N, C-alpha and C. Protein backbone atom coordinates (compact mmCIF):
# COMPACT_ATOMS: atom_id res chain seq x y z
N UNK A 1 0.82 -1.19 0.00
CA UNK A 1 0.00 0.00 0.00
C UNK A 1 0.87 1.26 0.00
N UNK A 2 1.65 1.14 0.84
CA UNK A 2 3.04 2.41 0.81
C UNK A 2 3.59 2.56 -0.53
N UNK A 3 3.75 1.28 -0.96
CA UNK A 3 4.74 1.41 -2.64
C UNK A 3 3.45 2.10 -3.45
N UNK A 4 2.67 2.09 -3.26
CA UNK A 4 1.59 2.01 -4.26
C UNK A 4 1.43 3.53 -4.34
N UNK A 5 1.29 4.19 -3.11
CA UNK A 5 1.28 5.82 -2.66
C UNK A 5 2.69 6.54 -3.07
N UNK A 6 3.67 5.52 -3.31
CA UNK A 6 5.13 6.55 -3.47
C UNK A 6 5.13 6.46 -5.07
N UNK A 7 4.76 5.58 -5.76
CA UNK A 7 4.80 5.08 -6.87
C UNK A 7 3.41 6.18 -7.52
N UNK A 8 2.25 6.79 -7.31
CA UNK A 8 1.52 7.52 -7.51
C UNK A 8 2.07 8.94 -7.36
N UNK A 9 3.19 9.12 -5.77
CA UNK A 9 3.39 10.81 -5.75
C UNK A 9 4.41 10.72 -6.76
N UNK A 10 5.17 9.68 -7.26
CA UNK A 10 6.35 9.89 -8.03
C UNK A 10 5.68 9.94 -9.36
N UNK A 11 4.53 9.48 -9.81
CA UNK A 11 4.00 9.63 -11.20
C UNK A 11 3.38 11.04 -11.28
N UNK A 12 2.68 11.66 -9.99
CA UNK A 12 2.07 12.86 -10.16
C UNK A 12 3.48 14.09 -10.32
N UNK A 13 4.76 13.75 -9.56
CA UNK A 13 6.01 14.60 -9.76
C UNK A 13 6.05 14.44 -11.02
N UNK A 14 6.13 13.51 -11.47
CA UNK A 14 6.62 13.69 -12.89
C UNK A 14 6.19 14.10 -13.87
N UNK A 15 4.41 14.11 -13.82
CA UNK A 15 3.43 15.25 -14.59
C UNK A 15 3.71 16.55 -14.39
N UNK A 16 4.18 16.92 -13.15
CA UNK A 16 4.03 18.63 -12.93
C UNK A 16 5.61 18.87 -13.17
N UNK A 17 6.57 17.94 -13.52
CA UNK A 17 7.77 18.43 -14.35
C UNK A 17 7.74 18.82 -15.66
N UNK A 18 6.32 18.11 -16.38
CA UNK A 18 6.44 18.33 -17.53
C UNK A 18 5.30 19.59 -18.04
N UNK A 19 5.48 20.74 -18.69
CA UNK A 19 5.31 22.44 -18.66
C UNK A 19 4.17 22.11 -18.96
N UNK A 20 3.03 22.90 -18.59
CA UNK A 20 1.54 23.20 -18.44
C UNK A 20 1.50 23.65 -20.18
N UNK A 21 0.38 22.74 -20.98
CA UNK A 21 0.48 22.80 -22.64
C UNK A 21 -1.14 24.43 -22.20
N UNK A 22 -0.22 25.43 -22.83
CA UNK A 22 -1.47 26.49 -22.40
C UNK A 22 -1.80 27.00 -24.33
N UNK A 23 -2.88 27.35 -24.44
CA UNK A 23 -3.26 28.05 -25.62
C UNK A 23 -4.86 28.73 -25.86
N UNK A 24 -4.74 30.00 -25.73
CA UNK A 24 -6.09 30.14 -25.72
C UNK A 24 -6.00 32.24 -26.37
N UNK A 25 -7.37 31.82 -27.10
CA UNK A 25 -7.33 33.02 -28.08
C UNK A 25 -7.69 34.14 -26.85
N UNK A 26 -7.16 35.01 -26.38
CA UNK A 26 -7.66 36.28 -25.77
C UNK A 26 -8.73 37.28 -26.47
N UNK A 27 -8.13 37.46 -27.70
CA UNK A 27 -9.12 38.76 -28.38
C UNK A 27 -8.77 38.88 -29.96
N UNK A 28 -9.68 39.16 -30.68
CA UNK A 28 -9.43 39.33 -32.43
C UNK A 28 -10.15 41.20 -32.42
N UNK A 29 -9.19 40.95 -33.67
CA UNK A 29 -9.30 42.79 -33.83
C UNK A 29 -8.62 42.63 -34.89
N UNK A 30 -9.46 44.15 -35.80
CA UNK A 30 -9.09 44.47 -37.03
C UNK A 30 -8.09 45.41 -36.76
N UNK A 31 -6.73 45.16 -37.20
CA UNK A 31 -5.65 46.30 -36.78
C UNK A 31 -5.67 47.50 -38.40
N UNK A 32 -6.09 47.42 -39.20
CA UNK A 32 -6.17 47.87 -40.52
C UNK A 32 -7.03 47.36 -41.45
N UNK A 33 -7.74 48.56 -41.79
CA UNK A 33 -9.12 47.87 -43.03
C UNK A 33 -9.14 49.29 -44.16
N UNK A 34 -8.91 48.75 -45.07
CA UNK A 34 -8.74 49.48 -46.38
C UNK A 34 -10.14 49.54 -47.55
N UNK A 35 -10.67 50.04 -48.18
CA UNK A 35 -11.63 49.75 -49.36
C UNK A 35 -11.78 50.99 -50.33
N UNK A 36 -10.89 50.74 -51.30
CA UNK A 36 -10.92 51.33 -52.29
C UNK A 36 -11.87 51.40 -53.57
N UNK A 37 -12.74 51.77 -54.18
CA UNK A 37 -13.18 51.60 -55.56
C UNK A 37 -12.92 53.51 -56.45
N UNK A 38 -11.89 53.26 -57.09
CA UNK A 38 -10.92 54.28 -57.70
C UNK A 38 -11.79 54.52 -58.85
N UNK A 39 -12.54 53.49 -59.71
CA UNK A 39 -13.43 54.09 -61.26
C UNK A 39 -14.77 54.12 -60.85
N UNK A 40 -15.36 54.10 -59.83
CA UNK A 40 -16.80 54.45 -59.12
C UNK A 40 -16.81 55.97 -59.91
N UNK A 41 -18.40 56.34 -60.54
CA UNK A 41 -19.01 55.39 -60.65
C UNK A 41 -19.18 54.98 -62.17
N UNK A 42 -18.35 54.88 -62.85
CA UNK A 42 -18.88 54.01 -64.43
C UNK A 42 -18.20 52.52 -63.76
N UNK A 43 -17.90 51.92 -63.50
CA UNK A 43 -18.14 50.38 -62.89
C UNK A 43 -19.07 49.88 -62.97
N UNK A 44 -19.82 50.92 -62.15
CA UNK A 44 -21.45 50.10 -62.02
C UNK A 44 -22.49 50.29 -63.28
N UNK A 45 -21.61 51.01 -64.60
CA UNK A 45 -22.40 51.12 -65.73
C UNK A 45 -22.14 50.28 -67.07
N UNK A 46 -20.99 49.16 -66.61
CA UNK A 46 -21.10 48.19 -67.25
C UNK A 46 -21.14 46.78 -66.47
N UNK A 47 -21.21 45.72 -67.20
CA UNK A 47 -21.49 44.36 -67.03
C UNK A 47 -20.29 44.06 -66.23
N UNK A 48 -20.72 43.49 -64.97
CA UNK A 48 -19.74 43.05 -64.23
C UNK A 48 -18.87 41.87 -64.30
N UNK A 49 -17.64 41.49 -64.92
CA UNK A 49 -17.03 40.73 -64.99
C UNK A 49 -15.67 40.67 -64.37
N UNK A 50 -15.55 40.12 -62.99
CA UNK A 50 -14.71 39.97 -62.48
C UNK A 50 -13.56 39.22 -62.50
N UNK A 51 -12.39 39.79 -63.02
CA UNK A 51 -10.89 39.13 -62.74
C UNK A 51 -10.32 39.28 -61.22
N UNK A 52 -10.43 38.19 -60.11
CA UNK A 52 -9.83 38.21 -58.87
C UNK A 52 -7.80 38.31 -58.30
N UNK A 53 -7.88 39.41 -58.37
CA UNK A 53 -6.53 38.57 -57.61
C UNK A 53 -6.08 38.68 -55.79
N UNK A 54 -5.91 37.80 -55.79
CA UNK A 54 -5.70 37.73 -54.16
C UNK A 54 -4.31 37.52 -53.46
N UNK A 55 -3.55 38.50 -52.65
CA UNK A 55 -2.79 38.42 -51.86
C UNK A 55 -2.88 37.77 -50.42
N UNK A 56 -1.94 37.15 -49.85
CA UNK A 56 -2.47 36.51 -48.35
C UNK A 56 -0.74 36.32 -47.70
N UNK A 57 -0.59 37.05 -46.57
CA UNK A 57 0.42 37.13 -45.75
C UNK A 57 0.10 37.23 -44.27
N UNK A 58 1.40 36.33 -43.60
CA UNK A 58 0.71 36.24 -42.01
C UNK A 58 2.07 36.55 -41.41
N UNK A 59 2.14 36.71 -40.18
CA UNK A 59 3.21 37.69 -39.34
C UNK A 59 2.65 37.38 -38.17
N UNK A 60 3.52 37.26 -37.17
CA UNK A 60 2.96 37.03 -35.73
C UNK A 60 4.49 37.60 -34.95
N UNK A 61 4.36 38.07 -33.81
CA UNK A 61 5.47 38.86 -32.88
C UNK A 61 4.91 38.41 -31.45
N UNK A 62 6.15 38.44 -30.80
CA UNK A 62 5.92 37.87 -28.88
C UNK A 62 5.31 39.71 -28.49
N UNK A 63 4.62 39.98 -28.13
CA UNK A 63 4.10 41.06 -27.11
C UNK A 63 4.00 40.95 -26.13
N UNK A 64 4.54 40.10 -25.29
CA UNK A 64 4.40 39.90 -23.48
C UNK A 64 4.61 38.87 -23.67
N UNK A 65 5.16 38.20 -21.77
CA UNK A 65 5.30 36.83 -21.81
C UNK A 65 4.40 36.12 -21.90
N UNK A 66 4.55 35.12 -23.04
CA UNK A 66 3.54 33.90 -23.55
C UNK A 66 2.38 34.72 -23.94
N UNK A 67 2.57 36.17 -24.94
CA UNK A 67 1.78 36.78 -24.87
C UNK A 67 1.96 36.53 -26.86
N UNK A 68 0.84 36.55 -27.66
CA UNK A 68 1.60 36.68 -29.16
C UNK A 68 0.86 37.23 -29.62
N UNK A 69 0.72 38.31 -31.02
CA UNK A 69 -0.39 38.89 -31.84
C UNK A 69 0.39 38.39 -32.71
N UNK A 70 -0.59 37.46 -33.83
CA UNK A 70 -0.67 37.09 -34.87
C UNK A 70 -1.60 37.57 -36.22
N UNK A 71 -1.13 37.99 -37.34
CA UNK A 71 -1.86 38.88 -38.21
C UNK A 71 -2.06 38.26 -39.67
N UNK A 72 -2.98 38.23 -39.99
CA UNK A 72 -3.40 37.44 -41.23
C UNK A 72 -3.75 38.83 -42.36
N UNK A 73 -3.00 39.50 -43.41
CA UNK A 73 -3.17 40.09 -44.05
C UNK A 73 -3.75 39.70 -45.43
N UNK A 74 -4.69 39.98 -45.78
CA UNK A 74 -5.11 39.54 -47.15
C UNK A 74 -6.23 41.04 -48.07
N UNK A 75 -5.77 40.84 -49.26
CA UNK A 75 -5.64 42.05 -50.15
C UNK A 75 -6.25 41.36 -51.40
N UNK A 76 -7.61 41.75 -51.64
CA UNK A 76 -8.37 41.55 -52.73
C UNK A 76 -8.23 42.61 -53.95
N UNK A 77 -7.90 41.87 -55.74
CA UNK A 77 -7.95 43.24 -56.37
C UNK A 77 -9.00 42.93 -57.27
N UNK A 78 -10.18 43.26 -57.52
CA UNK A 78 -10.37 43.13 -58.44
C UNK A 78 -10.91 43.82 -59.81
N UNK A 79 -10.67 43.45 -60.57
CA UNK A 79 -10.46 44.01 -62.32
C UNK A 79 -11.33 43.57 -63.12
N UNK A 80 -11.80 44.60 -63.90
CA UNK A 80 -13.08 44.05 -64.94
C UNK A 80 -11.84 43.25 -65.84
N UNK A 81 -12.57 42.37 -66.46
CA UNK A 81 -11.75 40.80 -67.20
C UNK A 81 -11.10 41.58 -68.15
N UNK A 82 -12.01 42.06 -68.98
CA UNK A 82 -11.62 42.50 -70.91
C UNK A 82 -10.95 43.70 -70.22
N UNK A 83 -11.35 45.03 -69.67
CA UNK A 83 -11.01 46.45 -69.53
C UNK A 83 -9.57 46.69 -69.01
N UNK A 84 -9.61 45.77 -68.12
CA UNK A 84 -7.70 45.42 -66.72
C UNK A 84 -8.17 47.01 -66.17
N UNK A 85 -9.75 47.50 -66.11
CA UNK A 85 -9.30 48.63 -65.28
C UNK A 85 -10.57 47.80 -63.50
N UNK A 86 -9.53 48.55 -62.61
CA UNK A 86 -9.61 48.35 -60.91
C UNK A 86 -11.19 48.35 -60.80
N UNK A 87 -11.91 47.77 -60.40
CA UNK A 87 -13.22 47.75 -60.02
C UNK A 87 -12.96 47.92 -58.39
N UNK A 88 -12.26 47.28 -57.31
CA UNK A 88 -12.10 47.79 -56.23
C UNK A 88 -10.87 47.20 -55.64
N UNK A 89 -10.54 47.69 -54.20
CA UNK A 89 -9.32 46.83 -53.95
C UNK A 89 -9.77 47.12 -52.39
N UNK A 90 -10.09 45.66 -51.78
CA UNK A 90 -9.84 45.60 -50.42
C UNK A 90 -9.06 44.92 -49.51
N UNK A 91 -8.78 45.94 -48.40
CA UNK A 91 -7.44 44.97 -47.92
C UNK A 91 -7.69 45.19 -46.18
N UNK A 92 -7.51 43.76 -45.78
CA UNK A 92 -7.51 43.72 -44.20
C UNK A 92 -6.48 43.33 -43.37
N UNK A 93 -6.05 43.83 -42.76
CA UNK A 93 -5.20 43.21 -41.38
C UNK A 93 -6.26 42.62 -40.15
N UNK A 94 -6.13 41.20 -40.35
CA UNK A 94 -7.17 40.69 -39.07
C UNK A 94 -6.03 39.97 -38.19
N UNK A 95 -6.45 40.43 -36.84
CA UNK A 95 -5.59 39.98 -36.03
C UNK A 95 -6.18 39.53 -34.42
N UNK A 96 -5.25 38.74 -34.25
CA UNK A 96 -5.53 38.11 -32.94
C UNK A 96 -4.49 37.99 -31.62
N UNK A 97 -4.99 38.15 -30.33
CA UNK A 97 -3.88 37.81 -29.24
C UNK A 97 -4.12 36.40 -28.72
N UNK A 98 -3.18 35.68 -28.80
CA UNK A 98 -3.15 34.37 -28.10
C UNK A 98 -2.48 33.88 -26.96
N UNK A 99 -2.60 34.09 -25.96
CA UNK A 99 -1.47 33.15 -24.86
C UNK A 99 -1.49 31.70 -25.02
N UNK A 100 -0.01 31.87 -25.44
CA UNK A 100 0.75 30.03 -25.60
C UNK A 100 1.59 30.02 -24.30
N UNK A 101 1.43 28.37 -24.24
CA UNK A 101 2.60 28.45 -22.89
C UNK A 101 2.89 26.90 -22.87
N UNK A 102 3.84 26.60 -22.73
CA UNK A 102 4.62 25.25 -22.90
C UNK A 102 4.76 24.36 -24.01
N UNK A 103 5.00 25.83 -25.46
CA UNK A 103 5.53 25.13 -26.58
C UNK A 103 6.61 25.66 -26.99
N UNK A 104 7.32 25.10 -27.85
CA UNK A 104 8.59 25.81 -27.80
C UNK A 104 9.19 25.74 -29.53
N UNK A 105 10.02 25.99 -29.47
CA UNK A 105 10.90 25.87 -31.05
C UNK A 105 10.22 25.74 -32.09
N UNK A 106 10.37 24.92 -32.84
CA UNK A 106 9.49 24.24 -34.06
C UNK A 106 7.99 24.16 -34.28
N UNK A 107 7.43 23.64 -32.58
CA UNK A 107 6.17 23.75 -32.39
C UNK A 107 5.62 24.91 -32.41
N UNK A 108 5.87 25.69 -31.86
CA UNK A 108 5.45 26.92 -31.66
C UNK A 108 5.65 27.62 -33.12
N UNK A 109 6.64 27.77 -33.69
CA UNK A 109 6.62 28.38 -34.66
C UNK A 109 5.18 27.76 -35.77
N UNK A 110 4.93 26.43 -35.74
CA UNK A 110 4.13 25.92 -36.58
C UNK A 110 3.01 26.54 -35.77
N UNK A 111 2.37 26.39 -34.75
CA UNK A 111 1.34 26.77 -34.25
C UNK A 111 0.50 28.43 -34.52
N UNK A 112 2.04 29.41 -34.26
CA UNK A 112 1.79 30.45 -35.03
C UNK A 112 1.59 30.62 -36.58
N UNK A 113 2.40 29.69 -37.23
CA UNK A 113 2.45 30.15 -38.60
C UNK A 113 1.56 29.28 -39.40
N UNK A 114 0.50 28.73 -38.75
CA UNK A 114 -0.54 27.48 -39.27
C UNK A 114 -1.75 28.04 -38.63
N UNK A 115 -1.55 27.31 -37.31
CA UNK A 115 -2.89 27.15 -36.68
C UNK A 115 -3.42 28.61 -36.41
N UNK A 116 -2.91 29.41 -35.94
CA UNK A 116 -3.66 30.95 -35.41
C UNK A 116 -3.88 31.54 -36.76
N UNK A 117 -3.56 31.37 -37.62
CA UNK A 117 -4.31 32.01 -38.94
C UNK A 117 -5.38 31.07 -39.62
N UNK A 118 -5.34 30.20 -39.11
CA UNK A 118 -6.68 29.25 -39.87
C UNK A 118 -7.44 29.55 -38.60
N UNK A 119 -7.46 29.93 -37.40
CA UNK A 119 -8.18 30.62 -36.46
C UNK A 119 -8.99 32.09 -37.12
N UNK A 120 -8.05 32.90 -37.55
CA UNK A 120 -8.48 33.92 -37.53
C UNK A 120 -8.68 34.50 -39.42
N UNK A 121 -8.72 33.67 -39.80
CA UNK A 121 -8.78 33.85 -41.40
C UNK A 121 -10.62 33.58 -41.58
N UNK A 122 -11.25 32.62 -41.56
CA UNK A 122 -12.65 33.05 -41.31
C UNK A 122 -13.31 34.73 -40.83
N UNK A 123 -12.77 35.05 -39.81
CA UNK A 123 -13.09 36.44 -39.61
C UNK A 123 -12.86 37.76 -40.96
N UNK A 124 -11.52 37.66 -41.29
CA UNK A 124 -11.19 38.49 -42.18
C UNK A 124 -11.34 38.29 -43.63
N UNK A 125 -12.38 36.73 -43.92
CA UNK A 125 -12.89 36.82 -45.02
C UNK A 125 -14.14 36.91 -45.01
N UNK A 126 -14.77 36.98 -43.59
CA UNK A 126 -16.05 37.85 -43.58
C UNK A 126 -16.09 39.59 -43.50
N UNK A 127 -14.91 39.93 -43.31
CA UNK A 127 -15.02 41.49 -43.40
C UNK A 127 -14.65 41.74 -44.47
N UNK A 128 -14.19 40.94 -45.61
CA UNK A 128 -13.66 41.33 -46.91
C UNK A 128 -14.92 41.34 -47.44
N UNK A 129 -16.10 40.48 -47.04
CA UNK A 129 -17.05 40.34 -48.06
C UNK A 129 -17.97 41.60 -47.54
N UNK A 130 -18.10 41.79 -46.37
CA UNK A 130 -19.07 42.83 -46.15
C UNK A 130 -18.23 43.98 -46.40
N UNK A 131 -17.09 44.68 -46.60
CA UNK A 131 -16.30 45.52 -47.27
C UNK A 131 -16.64 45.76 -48.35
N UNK A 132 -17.27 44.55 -49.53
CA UNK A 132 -17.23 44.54 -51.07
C UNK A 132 -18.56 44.78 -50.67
N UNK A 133 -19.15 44.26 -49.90
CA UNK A 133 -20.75 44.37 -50.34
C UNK A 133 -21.10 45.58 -50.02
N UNK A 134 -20.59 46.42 -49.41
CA UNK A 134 -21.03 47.86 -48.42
C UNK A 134 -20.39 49.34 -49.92
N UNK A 135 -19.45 48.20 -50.39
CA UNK A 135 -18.98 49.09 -51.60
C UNK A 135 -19.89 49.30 -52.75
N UNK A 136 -20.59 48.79 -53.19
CA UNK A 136 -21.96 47.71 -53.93
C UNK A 136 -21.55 47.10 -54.55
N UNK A 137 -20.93 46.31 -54.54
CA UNK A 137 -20.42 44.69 -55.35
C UNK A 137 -21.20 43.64 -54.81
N UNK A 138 -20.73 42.79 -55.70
CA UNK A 138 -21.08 41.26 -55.24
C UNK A 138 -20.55 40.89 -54.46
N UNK A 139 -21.55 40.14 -53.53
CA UNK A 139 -20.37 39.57 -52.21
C UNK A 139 -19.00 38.86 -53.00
N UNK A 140 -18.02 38.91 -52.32
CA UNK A 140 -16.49 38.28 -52.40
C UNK A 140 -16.57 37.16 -51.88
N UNK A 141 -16.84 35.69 -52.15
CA UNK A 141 -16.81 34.62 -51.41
C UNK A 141 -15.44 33.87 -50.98
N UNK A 142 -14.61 34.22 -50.44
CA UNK A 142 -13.12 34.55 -50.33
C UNK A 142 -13.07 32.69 -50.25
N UNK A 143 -12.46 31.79 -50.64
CA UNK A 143 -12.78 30.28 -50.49
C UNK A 143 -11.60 29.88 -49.33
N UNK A 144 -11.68 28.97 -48.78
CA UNK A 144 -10.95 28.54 -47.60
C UNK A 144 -9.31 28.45 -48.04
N UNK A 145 -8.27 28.53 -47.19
CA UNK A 145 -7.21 28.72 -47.32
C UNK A 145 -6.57 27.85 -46.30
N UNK A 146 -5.87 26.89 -46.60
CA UNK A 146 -4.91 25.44 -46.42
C UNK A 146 -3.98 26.47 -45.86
N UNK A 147 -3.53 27.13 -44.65
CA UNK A 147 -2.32 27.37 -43.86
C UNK A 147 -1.06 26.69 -43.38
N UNK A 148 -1.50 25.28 -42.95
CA UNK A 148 -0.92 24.10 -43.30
C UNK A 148 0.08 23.87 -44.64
N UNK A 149 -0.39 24.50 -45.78
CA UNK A 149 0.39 23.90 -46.90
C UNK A 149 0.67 25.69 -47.11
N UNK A 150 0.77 26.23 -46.62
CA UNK A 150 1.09 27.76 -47.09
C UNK A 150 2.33 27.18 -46.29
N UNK A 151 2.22 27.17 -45.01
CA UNK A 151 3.49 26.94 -43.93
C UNK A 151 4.92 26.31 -44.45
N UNK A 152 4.30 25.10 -45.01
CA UNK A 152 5.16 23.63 -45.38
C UNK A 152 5.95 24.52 -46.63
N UNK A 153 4.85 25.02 -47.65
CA UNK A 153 6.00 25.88 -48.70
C UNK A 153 6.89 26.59 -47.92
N UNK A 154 6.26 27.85 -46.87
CA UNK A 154 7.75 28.68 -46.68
C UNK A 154 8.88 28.11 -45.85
N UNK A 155 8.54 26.70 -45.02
CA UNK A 155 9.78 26.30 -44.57
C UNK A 155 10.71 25.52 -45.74
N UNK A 156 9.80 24.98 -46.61
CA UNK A 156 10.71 24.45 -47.84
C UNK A 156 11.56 25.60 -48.38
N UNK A 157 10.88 26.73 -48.66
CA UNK A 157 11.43 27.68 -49.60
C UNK A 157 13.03 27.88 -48.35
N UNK A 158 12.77 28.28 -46.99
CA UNK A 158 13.96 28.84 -46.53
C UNK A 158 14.89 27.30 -46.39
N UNK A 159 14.36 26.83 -46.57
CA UNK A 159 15.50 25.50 -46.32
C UNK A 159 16.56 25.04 -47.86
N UNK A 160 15.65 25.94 -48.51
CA UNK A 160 16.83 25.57 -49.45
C UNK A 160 17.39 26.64 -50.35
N UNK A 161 16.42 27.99 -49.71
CA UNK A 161 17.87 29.01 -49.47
C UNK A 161 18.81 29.01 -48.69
N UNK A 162 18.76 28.38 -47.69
CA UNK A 162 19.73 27.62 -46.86
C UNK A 162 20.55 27.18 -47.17
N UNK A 163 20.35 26.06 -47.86
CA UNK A 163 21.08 25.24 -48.95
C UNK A 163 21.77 26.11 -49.72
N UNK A 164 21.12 26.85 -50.39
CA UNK A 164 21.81 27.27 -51.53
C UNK A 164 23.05 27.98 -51.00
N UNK A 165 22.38 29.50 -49.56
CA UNK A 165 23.75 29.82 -49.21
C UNK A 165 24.93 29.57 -48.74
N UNK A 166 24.85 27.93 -48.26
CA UNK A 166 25.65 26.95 -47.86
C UNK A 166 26.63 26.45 -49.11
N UNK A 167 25.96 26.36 -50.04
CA UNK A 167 26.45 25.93 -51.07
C UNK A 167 27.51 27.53 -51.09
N UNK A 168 27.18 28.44 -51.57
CA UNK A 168 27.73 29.30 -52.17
C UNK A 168 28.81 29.95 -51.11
N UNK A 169 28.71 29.48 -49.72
CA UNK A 169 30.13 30.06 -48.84
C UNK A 169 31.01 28.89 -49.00
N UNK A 170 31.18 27.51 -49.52
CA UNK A 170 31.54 26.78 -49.33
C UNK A 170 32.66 26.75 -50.70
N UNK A 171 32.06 27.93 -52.06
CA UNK A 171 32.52 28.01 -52.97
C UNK A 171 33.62 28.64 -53.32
């Protein structure tokens, strides 16, 4: 019965050695919201045919301990098809504060540069659409965005600029 109690406080020591896994969204906020329509109003006096192009960039910084704002920037342009002239251009900074706590290196970096923007990317493609719609366009149905495979490219891309500059001091 004694082994059984030392053998339990020594399993519960060894849980509270290992760091409290913390993550939780504090607050989302638009840090920047843009909406341009530059040929208003003959736009709305021809047939609307939309050419989309879409920008999407994310950024995250420590602001306090285990404190992070993470920012999902995305920048809609779009262009009548035949004309290439600007029908509107909207652009958002949506952002969020998260306290993380007992992740570290690699993890953490993935967590920021994945998961908190597939958090907060729903939000800022609902303000893109009510942006376009408040402009009088057609709603913008902004389609879901794989962060996951945005991520995996930019660690590929720096890993083999890596490479490459490895290669080239070695030359």
């Amino acid at each position: 019965m004694a082994e059984e109690n030392n053998q339990n406080a020594g399993a519960a020591a060894g849980q509270q050695d290992k760091p409290q896994l913390q993550f939780a969204l504090q607050r989302i906020y638009v840090k920047d919201i843009s909406f341009e329509a530059p040929n208003s109003p003959s736009v709305f006096q021809q047939p609307f045919k939309p050419k989309v192009g879409l920008d999407l960039n994310t950024s995250s910084q420590q602001v306090g301990e285990g404190l992070y704002e993470v920012v999902v920037k995305v920048t809609a342009q779009v262009t009548h098809s035949e004309e290439g002239t600007t029908s509107f251009l909207a652009e958002i900074e949506q952002a969020g504060l998260f306290r993380i706590g007992g992740i570290e290196g690699q993890q953490l970096d993935h967590t920021l540069g994945a998961f908190c923007p597939n958090v907060l990317f729903p939000y800022a493609r609902e303000c893109i659409d009510n942006l376009v719609n408040r402009g009088g366009f057609p709603p913008l149905m902004l389609a879901p965005v794989n962060f996951e495979a945005i991520y995996a490219q930019k660690k590929k891309r720096q890993a083999e600029q890596a490479q490459q500059q490895g290669e080239q001091t070695t030359q």
